[in-house]
């Protein structure tokens, strides 16, 4: 049993430990590494098509900027949890909602800015399907964890107002 910031007794584990520390590592190192790897891979594949696919280069420049912002946001969200900053849960939820919004924005920009040939649509639909499904699973898992974890609730009680 430990005390939370308001001075009340809290039963169970508190602080950054267990899966919460794994979650912090995922946000600080895993997400950025995977994002950079995917971005470099996409740029390598797409760079051979710049002269054949109108709008692809402009899309990738904008998409790279969006991904860079998300990478920094992920690191900040993970570091805020790790440091037990009182607004960390709010920041992580804001990051996750921004991540979801940027996924939708990226898909929309792809179809608005790039003029793909009909032969490219099969590959495009497959690639978008894989990225969308994996991103939605990541979002659902992370948002669910940060919202229902008992350790998170005990460590950041101000983020979960009592009804």
Short mmCIF file of N, CA and C in Angstrom, two decimals:
data_model
loop_
_atom_site.label_atom_id
_atom_site.label_comp_id
_atom_site.label_asym_id
_atom_site.label_seq_id
_atom_site.Cartn_x
_atom_site.Cartn_y
_atom_site.Cartn_z
N UNK A 1 0.85 -1.16 0.00
CA UNK A 1 0.00 0.00 0.00
C UNK A 1 0.91 1.23 0.00
N UNK A 2 0.56 2.21 -0.88
CA UNK A 2 1.34 3.44 -0.99
C UNK A 2 0.41 4.64 -1.00
N UNK A 3 1.00 5.82 -0.92
CA UNK A 3 0.22 7.05 -0.99
C UNK A 3 0.24 7.61 -2.40
N UNK A 4 -0.93 8.07 -2.88
CA UNK A 4 -0.94 8.78 -4.16
C UNK A 4 -0.68 10.25 -3.89
N UNK A 5 -0.56 11.10 -4.93
CA UNK A 5 -0.23 12.51 -4.71
C UNK A 5 -1.22 13.26 -3.80
N UNK A 6 -2.46 12.80 -3.74
CA UNK A 6 -3.43 13.49 -2.89
C UNK A 6 -3.33 13.06 -1.42
N UNK A 7 -2.46 12.08 -1.12
CA UNK A 7 -2.25 11.65 0.25
C UNK A 7 -3.10 10.48 0.69
N UNK A 8 -3.99 9.98 -0.19
CA UNK A 8 -4.82 8.84 0.19
C UNK A 8 -4.06 7.54 -0.03
N UNK A 9 -4.44 6.53 0.74
CA UNK A 9 -3.79 5.23 0.63
C UNK A 9 -4.30 4.51 -0.62
N UNK A 10 -3.36 3.90 -1.36
CA UNK A 10 -3.68 3.18 -2.58
C UNK A 10 -3.13 1.77 -2.45
N UNK A 11 -3.96 0.77 -2.70
CA UNK A 11 -3.51 -0.61 -2.62
C UNK A 11 -3.10 -1.09 -4.00
N UNK A 12 -2.01 -1.84 -4.04
CA UNK A 12 -1.52 -2.38 -5.29
C UNK A 12 -0.26 -1.65 -5.74
N UNK A 13 0.26 -2.10 -6.88
CA UNK A 13 1.51 -1.54 -7.40
C UNK A 13 1.27 -0.19 -8.05
N UNK A 14 2.17 0.73 -7.73
CA UNK A 14 2.13 2.05 -8.35
C UNK A 14 3.50 2.34 -8.94
N UNK A 15 3.58 3.42 -9.65
CA UNK A 15 4.85 3.81 -10.26
C UNK A 15 5.04 3.15 -11.60
N UNK A 16 6.08 3.56 -12.26
CA UNK A 16 6.37 3.02 -13.59
C UNK A 16 7.14 1.72 -13.42
N UNK A 17 6.49 0.64 -13.69
CA UNK A 17 7.07 -0.69 -13.58
C UNK A 17 6.19 -1.65 -14.35
N UNK A 18 6.54 -2.89 -14.36
CA UNK A 18 5.75 -3.90 -15.04
C UNK A 18 5.56 -3.57 -16.51
N UNK A 19 4.34 -3.78 -16.98
CA UNK A 19 4.08 -3.51 -18.40
C UNK A 19 4.11 -2.02 -18.71
N UNK A 20 3.87 -1.18 -17.72
CA UNK A 20 3.90 0.27 -17.96
C UNK A 20 5.28 0.71 -18.43
N UNK A 21 6.33 0.13 -17.88
CA UNK A 21 7.67 0.49 -18.34
C UNK A 21 7.91 -0.04 -19.76
N UNK A 22 7.36 -1.21 -20.06
CA UNK A 22 7.45 -1.75 -21.43
C UNK A 22 6.72 -0.81 -22.39
N UNK A 23 5.56 -0.33 -21.96
CA UNK A 23 4.78 0.59 -22.78
C UNK A 23 5.58 1.87 -23.04
N UNK A 24 6.26 2.38 -22.01
CA UNK A 24 7.11 3.58 -22.17
C UNK A 24 8.22 3.32 -23.19
N UNK A 25 8.85 2.15 -23.10
CA UNK A 25 9.93 1.79 -24.03
C UNK A 25 9.39 1.69 -25.46
N UNK A 26 8.19 1.15 -25.59
CA UNK A 26 7.58 1.06 -26.92
C UNK A 26 7.38 2.46 -27.50
N UNK A 27 6.85 3.38 -26.68
CA UNK A 27 6.61 4.74 -27.17
C UNK A 27 7.90 5.51 -27.43
N UNK A 28 8.91 5.33 -26.59
CA UNK A 28 10.15 6.09 -26.71
C UNK A 28 11.07 5.52 -27.79
N UNK A 29 11.15 4.20 -27.90
CA UNK A 29 12.10 3.59 -28.83
C UNK A 29 11.43 2.79 -29.95
N UNK A 30 10.43 1.98 -29.62
CA UNK A 30 9.81 1.09 -30.59
C UNK A 30 9.09 1.81 -31.70
N UNK A 31 8.19 2.71 -31.33
CA UNK A 31 7.43 3.46 -32.34
C UNK A 31 8.35 4.28 -33.24
N UNK A 32 9.28 5.06 -32.69
CA UNK A 32 10.17 5.81 -33.58
C UNK A 32 11.00 4.91 -34.51
N UNK A 33 11.56 3.83 -33.96
CA UNK A 33 12.37 2.94 -34.80
C UNK A 33 11.54 2.35 -35.93
N UNK A 34 10.36 1.82 -35.61
CA UNK A 34 9.51 1.21 -36.62
C UNK A 34 9.04 2.26 -37.63
N UNK A 35 8.72 3.46 -37.17
CA UNK A 35 8.29 4.53 -38.07
C UNK A 35 9.40 4.93 -39.04
N UNK A 36 10.60 5.08 -38.52
CA UNK A 36 11.73 5.46 -39.37
C UNK A 36 12.04 4.34 -40.37
N UNK A 37 12.03 3.11 -39.90
CA UNK A 37 12.28 1.97 -40.78
C UNK A 37 11.25 1.92 -41.91
N UNK A 38 9.98 2.04 -41.56
CA UNK A 38 8.91 2.00 -42.55
C UNK A 38 9.02 3.16 -43.52
N UNK A 39 9.31 4.33 -43.00
CA UNK A 39 9.43 5.52 -43.84
C UNK A 39 10.59 5.38 -44.82
N UNK A 40 11.74 4.93 -44.36
CA UNK A 40 12.90 4.74 -45.25
C UNK A 40 12.58 3.69 -46.31
N UNK A 41 11.95 2.60 -45.89
CA UNK A 41 11.58 1.54 -46.82
C UNK A 41 10.61 2.07 -47.88
N UNK A 42 9.60 2.81 -47.45
CA UNK A 42 8.62 3.39 -48.39
C UNK A 42 9.29 4.36 -49.35
N UNK A 43 10.21 5.19 -48.83
CA UNK A 43 10.91 6.14 -49.68
C UNK A 43 11.79 5.42 -50.70
N UNK A 44 12.45 4.35 -50.30
CA UNK A 44 13.28 3.59 -51.24
C UNK A 44 12.45 2.97 -52.36
N UNK A 45 11.31 2.42 -51.99
CA UNK A 45 10.44 1.80 -52.99
C UNK A 45 9.85 2.86 -53.91
N UNK A 46 9.38 3.95 -53.33
CA UNK A 46 8.68 4.97 -54.11
C UNK A 46 9.62 5.83 -54.95
N UNK A 47 10.87 5.97 -54.53
CA UNK A 47 11.78 6.87 -55.25
C UNK A 47 12.00 6.46 -56.70
N UNK A 48 11.86 5.20 -57.01
CA UNK A 48 12.01 4.74 -58.39
C UNK A 48 10.79 5.10 -59.24
N UNK A 49 9.70 5.50 -58.58
CA UNK A 49 8.46 5.79 -59.28
C UNK A 49 8.16 7.28 -59.39
N UNK A 50 9.02 8.15 -58.86
CA UNK A 50 8.74 9.58 -58.83
C UNK A 50 8.42 10.15 -60.22
N UNK A 51 9.19 9.74 -61.22
CA UNK A 51 8.99 10.32 -62.56
C UNK A 51 7.79 9.71 -63.28
N UNK A 52 7.27 8.58 -62.79
CA UNK A 52 6.15 7.92 -63.45
C UNK A 52 4.81 8.16 -62.77
N UNK A 53 4.83 8.54 -61.50
CA UNK A 53 3.59 8.72 -60.74
C UNK A 53 3.48 10.18 -60.29
N UNK A 54 2.63 10.94 -60.97
CA UNK A 54 2.49 12.36 -60.61
C UNK A 54 1.97 12.54 -59.17
N UNK A 55 2.61 13.43 -58.44
CA UNK A 55 2.18 13.76 -57.09
C UNK A 55 2.79 12.91 -56.00
N UNK A 56 3.47 11.84 -56.37
CA UNK A 56 4.03 10.92 -55.37
C UNK A 56 5.12 11.59 -54.53
N UNK A 57 5.97 12.36 -55.17
CA UNK A 57 7.06 13.02 -54.43
C UNK A 57 6.49 14.04 -53.45
N UNK A 58 5.52 14.84 -53.87
CA UNK A 58 4.90 15.82 -52.98
C UNK A 58 4.21 15.13 -51.79
N UNK A 59 3.53 14.03 -52.08
CA UNK A 59 2.88 13.27 -51.01
C UNK A 59 3.90 12.78 -49.99
N UNK A 60 5.00 12.22 -50.47
CA UNK A 60 6.00 11.66 -49.57
C UNK A 60 6.69 12.73 -48.74
N UNK A 61 6.86 13.92 -49.30
CA UNK A 61 7.44 15.02 -48.52
C UNK A 61 6.50 15.39 -47.37
N UNK A 62 5.21 15.56 -47.67
CA UNK A 62 4.23 15.89 -46.62
C UNK A 62 4.09 14.75 -45.61
N UNK A 63 4.05 13.54 -46.11
CA UNK A 63 3.90 12.38 -45.25
C UNK A 63 5.10 12.22 -44.31
N UNK A 64 6.29 12.49 -44.83
CA UNK A 64 7.50 12.42 -44.01
C UNK A 64 7.44 13.45 -42.89
N UNK A 65 6.97 14.65 -43.19
CA UNK A 65 6.84 15.70 -42.16
C UNK A 65 5.84 15.28 -41.09
N UNK A 66 4.73 14.70 -41.49
CA UNK A 66 3.72 14.24 -40.54
C UNK A 66 4.29 13.14 -39.65
N UNK A 67 5.00 12.19 -40.26
CA UNK A 67 5.58 11.08 -39.49
C UNK A 67 6.64 11.59 -38.52
N UNK A 68 7.41 12.61 -38.93
CA UNK A 68 8.43 13.17 -38.04
C UNK A 68 7.79 13.78 -36.81
N UNK A 69 6.69 14.48 -36.99
CA UNK A 69 5.97 15.07 -35.86
C UNK A 69 5.44 13.96 -34.96
N UNK A 70 4.89 12.90 -35.54
CA UNK A 70 4.38 11.78 -34.74
C UNK A 70 5.50 11.08 -33.97
N UNK A 71 6.67 10.97 -34.56
CA UNK A 71 7.80 10.34 -33.87
C UNK A 71 8.17 11.15 -32.63
N UNK A 72 8.29 12.46 -32.78
CA UNK A 72 8.62 13.33 -31.65
C UNK A 72 7.53 13.26 -30.59
N UNK A 73 6.27 13.28 -31.03
CA UNK A 73 5.13 13.22 -30.10
C UNK A 73 5.15 11.90 -29.32
N UNK A 74 5.48 10.79 -29.98
CA UNK A 74 5.54 9.49 -29.32
C UNK A 74 6.63 9.48 -28.24
N UNK A 75 7.78 10.04 -28.57
CA UNK A 75 8.88 10.11 -27.60
C UNK A 75 8.48 10.95 -26.39
N UNK A 76 7.84 12.09 -26.65
CA UNK A 76 7.39 12.95 -25.54
C UNK A 76 6.34 12.25 -24.68
N UNK A 77 5.42 11.56 -25.31
CA UNK A 77 4.38 10.85 -24.56
C UNK A 77 4.99 9.76 -23.68
N UNK A 78 5.90 8.98 -24.24
CA UNK A 78 6.56 7.93 -23.46
C UNK A 78 7.40 8.49 -22.33
N UNK A 79 8.13 9.57 -22.61
CA UNK A 79 8.97 10.18 -21.58
C UNK A 79 8.12 10.78 -20.46
N UNK A 80 6.96 11.32 -20.81
CA UNK A 80 6.09 11.89 -19.77
C UNK A 80 5.56 10.80 -18.84
N UNK A 81 5.24 9.63 -19.40
CA UNK A 81 4.83 8.51 -18.55
C UNK A 81 5.99 8.05 -17.67
N UNK A 82 7.15 7.93 -18.26
CA UNK A 82 8.32 7.46 -17.54
C UNK A 82 8.68 8.39 -16.38
N UNK A 83 8.50 9.68 -16.59
CA UNK A 83 8.82 10.66 -15.53
C UNK A 83 7.68 10.85 -14.55
N UNK A 84 6.57 10.16 -14.78
CA UNK A 84 5.38 10.25 -13.94
C UNK A 84 4.82 11.67 -13.87
N UNK A 85 4.93 12.38 -14.97
CA UNK A 85 4.35 13.72 -15.06
C UNK A 85 2.83 13.60 -14.93
N UNK A 86 2.21 14.48 -14.16
CA UNK A 86 0.78 14.34 -13.84
C UNK A 86 -0.12 14.39 -15.07
N UNK A 87 0.29 15.02 -16.17
CA UNK A 87 -0.52 15.09 -17.38
C UNK A 87 -0.18 14.03 -18.41
N UNK A 88 0.59 13.02 -18.02
CA UNK A 88 1.10 12.02 -18.96
C UNK A 88 -0.01 11.22 -19.64
N UNK A 89 -1.01 10.81 -18.89
CA UNK A 89 -2.08 10.00 -19.48
C UNK A 89 -2.82 10.81 -20.54
N UNK A 90 -3.08 12.07 -20.23
CA UNK A 90 -3.73 12.94 -21.21
C UNK A 90 -2.85 13.07 -22.46
N UNK A 91 -1.54 13.24 -22.27
CA UNK A 91 -0.62 13.39 -23.40
C UNK A 91 -0.57 12.13 -24.25
N UNK A 92 -0.54 10.97 -23.62
CA UNK A 92 -0.52 9.71 -24.36
C UNK A 92 -1.82 9.54 -25.16
N UNK A 93 -2.94 9.86 -24.55
CA UNK A 93 -4.22 9.76 -25.27
C UNK A 93 -4.25 10.75 -26.43
N UNK A 94 -3.72 11.95 -26.22
CA UNK A 94 -3.65 12.94 -27.30
C UNK A 94 -2.76 12.42 -28.43
N UNK A 95 -1.63 11.81 -28.07
CA UNK A 95 -0.75 11.23 -29.09
C UNK A 95 -1.49 10.16 -29.88
N UNK A 96 -2.18 9.26 -29.19
CA UNK A 96 -2.87 8.17 -29.87
C UNK A 96 -3.98 8.67 -30.78
N UNK A 97 -4.72 9.67 -30.35
CA UNK A 97 -5.77 10.24 -31.21
C UNK A 97 -5.15 10.97 -32.40
N UNK A 98 -4.02 11.64 -32.19
CA UNK A 98 -3.31 12.29 -33.28
C UNK A 98 -2.78 11.25 -34.26
N UNK A 99 -2.27 10.15 -33.73
CA UNK A 99 -1.80 9.04 -34.56
C UNK A 99 -2.93 8.54 -35.46
N UNK A 100 -4.11 8.36 -34.90
CA UNK A 100 -5.26 7.89 -35.67
C UNK A 100 -5.67 8.93 -36.72
N UNK A 101 -5.70 10.20 -36.33
CA UNK A 101 -6.04 11.27 -37.27
C UNK A 101 -5.03 11.31 -38.42
N UNK A 102 -3.74 11.18 -38.11
CA UNK A 102 -2.71 11.22 -39.14
C UNK A 102 -2.78 10.02 -40.08
N UNK A 103 -3.22 8.90 -39.57
CA UNK A 103 -3.44 7.73 -40.43
C UNK A 103 -4.51 8.06 -41.47
N UNK A 104 -5.62 8.62 -41.01
CA UNK A 104 -6.69 8.99 -41.93
C UNK A 104 -6.26 10.10 -42.88
N UNK A 105 -5.50 11.07 -42.36
CA UNK A 105 -4.99 12.16 -43.18
C UNK A 105 -4.05 11.62 -44.26
N UNK A 106 -3.17 10.72 -43.89
CA UNK A 106 -2.24 10.14 -44.85
C UNK A 106 -2.94 9.39 -45.96
N UNK A 107 -3.96 8.62 -45.61
CA UNK A 107 -4.73 7.88 -46.63
C UNK A 107 -5.45 8.86 -47.55
N UNK A 108 -6.05 9.88 -46.96
CA UNK A 108 -6.76 10.88 -47.76
C UNK A 108 -5.82 11.61 -48.70
N UNK A 109 -4.66 12.03 -48.17
CA UNK A 109 -3.68 12.74 -49.00
C UNK A 109 -3.18 11.85 -50.13
N UNK A 110 -3.04 10.57 -49.88
CA UNK A 110 -2.56 9.65 -50.90
C UNK A 110 -3.49 9.67 -52.12
N UNK A 111 -4.79 9.65 -51.85
CA UNK A 111 -5.73 9.62 -52.96
C UNK A 111 -5.98 11.00 -53.57
N UNK A 112 -5.75 12.06 -52.79
CA UNK A 112 -5.95 13.41 -53.31
C UNK A 112 -4.74 13.94 -54.08
N UNK A 113 -3.54 13.59 -53.67
CA UNK A 113 -2.34 14.16 -54.27
C UNK A 113 -1.69 13.29 -55.34
N UNK A 114 -1.87 12.00 -55.25
CA UNK A 114 -1.15 11.09 -56.14
C UNK A 114 -2.10 10.54 -57.20
N UNK A 115 -1.60 10.52 -58.43
CA UNK A 115 -2.38 10.01 -59.56
C UNK A 115 -1.83 8.64 -59.96
N UNK A 116 -2.32 7.62 -59.30
CA UNK A 116 -1.85 6.26 -59.57
C UNK A 116 -2.49 5.71 -60.84
N UNK A 117 -1.76 4.84 -61.50
CA UNK A 117 -2.32 4.14 -62.66
C UNK A 117 -3.18 2.98 -62.14
N UNK A 118 -4.13 2.51 -62.93
CA UNK A 118 -4.99 1.41 -62.48
C UNK A 118 -4.22 0.14 -62.10
N UNK A 119 -3.05 -0.08 -62.71
CA UNK A 119 -2.26 -1.28 -62.39
C UNK A 119 -1.70 -1.23 -60.96
N UNK A 120 -1.53 -0.03 -60.43
CA UNK A 120 -0.94 0.13 -59.09
C UNK A 120 -1.95 -0.08 -57.96
N UNK A 121 -3.24 -0.11 -58.28
CA UNK A 121 -4.24 -0.15 -57.21
C UNK A 121 -4.24 -1.43 -56.40
N UNK A 122 -3.91 -2.56 -57.01
CA UNK A 122 -3.89 -3.82 -56.25
C UNK A 122 -2.82 -3.77 -55.16
N UNK A 123 -1.61 -3.32 -55.53
CA UNK A 123 -0.54 -3.18 -54.54
C UNK A 123 -0.89 -2.13 -53.51
N UNK A 124 -1.46 -1.02 -53.96
CA UNK A 124 -1.82 0.09 -53.07
C UNK A 124 -2.86 -0.34 -52.04
N UNK A 125 -3.88 -1.04 -52.46
CA UNK A 125 -4.92 -1.50 -51.55
C UNK A 125 -4.34 -2.48 -50.53
N UNK A 126 -3.48 -3.38 -50.98
CA UNK A 126 -2.83 -4.33 -50.06
C UNK A 126 -1.99 -3.59 -49.04
N UNK A 127 -1.13 -2.68 -49.50
CA UNK A 127 -0.23 -1.93 -48.61
C UNK A 127 -1.04 -1.09 -47.61
N UNK A 128 -2.08 -0.41 -48.09
CA UNK A 128 -2.92 0.39 -47.20
C UNK A 128 -3.67 -0.49 -46.21
N UNK A 129 -4.14 -1.64 -46.66
CA UNK A 129 -4.86 -2.55 -45.78
C UNK A 129 -3.99 -3.04 -44.63
N UNK A 130 -2.77 -3.45 -44.95
CA UNK A 130 -1.85 -3.94 -43.93
C UNK A 130 -1.52 -2.82 -42.94
N UNK A 131 -1.19 -1.63 -43.46
CA UNK A 131 -0.82 -0.52 -42.57
C UNK A 131 -2.01 -0.06 -41.73
N UNK A 132 -3.19 -0.01 -42.33
CA UNK A 132 -4.37 0.44 -41.59
C UNK A 132 -4.75 -0.54 -40.49
N UNK A 133 -4.78 -1.80 -40.81
CA UNK A 133 -5.15 -2.81 -39.81
C UNK A 133 -4.14 -2.84 -38.66
N UNK A 134 -2.85 -2.84 -38.99
CA UNK A 134 -1.84 -2.87 -37.92
C UNK A 134 -1.89 -1.59 -37.09
N UNK A 135 -2.15 -0.45 -37.72
CA UNK A 135 -2.25 0.81 -36.98
C UNK A 135 -3.48 0.83 -36.07
N UNK A 136 -4.59 0.30 -36.55
CA UNK A 136 -5.80 0.25 -35.72
C UNK A 136 -5.63 -0.70 -34.54
N UNK A 137 -4.94 -1.81 -34.75
CA UNK A 137 -4.66 -2.74 -33.65
C UNK A 137 -3.77 -2.06 -32.62
N UNK A 138 -2.71 -1.36 -33.08
CA UNK A 138 -1.82 -0.62 -32.18
C UNK A 138 -2.61 0.41 -31.39
N UNK A 139 -3.44 1.19 -32.07
CA UNK A 139 -4.25 2.22 -31.41
C UNK A 139 -5.16 1.60 -30.35
N UNK A 140 -5.90 0.58 -30.74
CA UNK A 140 -6.87 -0.05 -29.82
C UNK A 140 -6.16 -0.63 -28.60
N UNK A 141 -5.04 -1.31 -28.81
CA UNK A 141 -4.30 -1.90 -27.70
C UNK A 141 -3.78 -0.81 -26.76
N UNK A 142 -3.12 0.20 -27.32
CA UNK A 142 -2.52 1.25 -26.49
C UNK A 142 -3.58 2.08 -25.78
N UNK A 143 -4.62 2.47 -26.49
CA UNK A 143 -5.67 3.28 -25.87
C UNK A 143 -6.39 2.48 -24.79
N UNK A 144 -6.64 1.22 -25.08
CA UNK A 144 -7.27 0.36 -24.09
C UNK A 144 -6.40 0.20 -22.86
N UNK A 145 -5.10 -0.04 -23.07
CA UNK A 145 -4.19 -0.23 -21.94
C UNK A 145 -4.13 1.03 -21.07
N UNK A 146 -3.93 2.17 -21.69
CA UNK A 146 -3.76 3.42 -20.92
C UNK A 146 -5.08 3.80 -20.21
N UNK A 147 -6.20 3.31 -20.72
CA UNK A 147 -7.50 3.66 -20.14
C UNK A 147 -7.95 2.72 -19.03
N UNK A 148 -7.51 1.44 -19.06
CA UNK A 148 -8.06 0.49 -18.08
C UNK A 148 -7.02 -0.13 -17.16
N UNK A 149 -5.74 0.13 -17.39
CA UNK A 149 -4.71 -0.46 -16.55
C UNK A 149 -4.83 0.01 -15.11
N UNK A 150 -4.83 -0.93 -14.18
CA UNK A 150 -4.92 -0.59 -12.76
C UNK A 150 -3.66 0.14 -12.29
N UNK A 151 -2.50 -0.28 -12.81
CA UNK A 151 -1.26 0.40 -12.42
C UNK A 151 -1.28 1.85 -12.91
N UNK A 152 -1.74 2.07 -14.12
CA UNK A 152 -1.83 3.43 -14.65
C UNK A 152 -2.79 4.26 -13.81
N UNK A 153 -3.92 3.67 -13.44
CA UNK A 153 -4.90 4.39 -12.62
C UNK A 153 -4.34 4.73 -11.24
N UNK A 154 -3.55 3.81 -10.67
CA UNK A 154 -2.98 4.09 -9.35
C UNK A 154 -1.82 5.08 -9.43
N UNK A 155 -1.05 5.03 -10.51
CA UNK A 155 0.10 5.92 -10.66
C UNK A 155 -0.33 7.33 -11.05
N UNK A 156 -1.38 7.44 -11.83
CA UNK A 156 -1.88 8.75 -12.31
C UNK A 156 -3.35 8.92 -11.93
N UNK A 157 -3.66 9.00 -10.64
CA UNK A 157 -5.06 9.05 -10.21
C UNK A 157 -5.79 10.31 -10.67
N UNK A 158 -5.08 11.40 -10.90
CA UNK A 158 -5.73 12.63 -11.35
C UNK A 158 -6.29 12.50 -12.77
N UNK A 159 -5.78 11.55 -13.53
CA UNK A 159 -6.25 11.35 -14.92
C UNK A 159 -7.56 10.58 -14.97
N UNK A 160 -7.95 10.03 -13.84
CA UNK A 160 -9.17 9.22 -13.79
C UNK A 160 -10.08 9.77 -12.69
N UNK A 161 -10.84 10.81 -12.99
CA UNK A 161 -11.68 11.39 -11.95
C UNK A 161 -12.72 10.40 -11.43
N UNK A 162 -12.94 10.48 -10.15
CA UNK A 162 -13.93 9.60 -9.51
C UNK A 162 -15.32 10.13 -9.83
N UNK A 163 -16.22 9.20 -10.08
CA UNK A 163 -17.59 9.58 -10.46
C UNK A 163 -18.47 9.71 -9.24
#
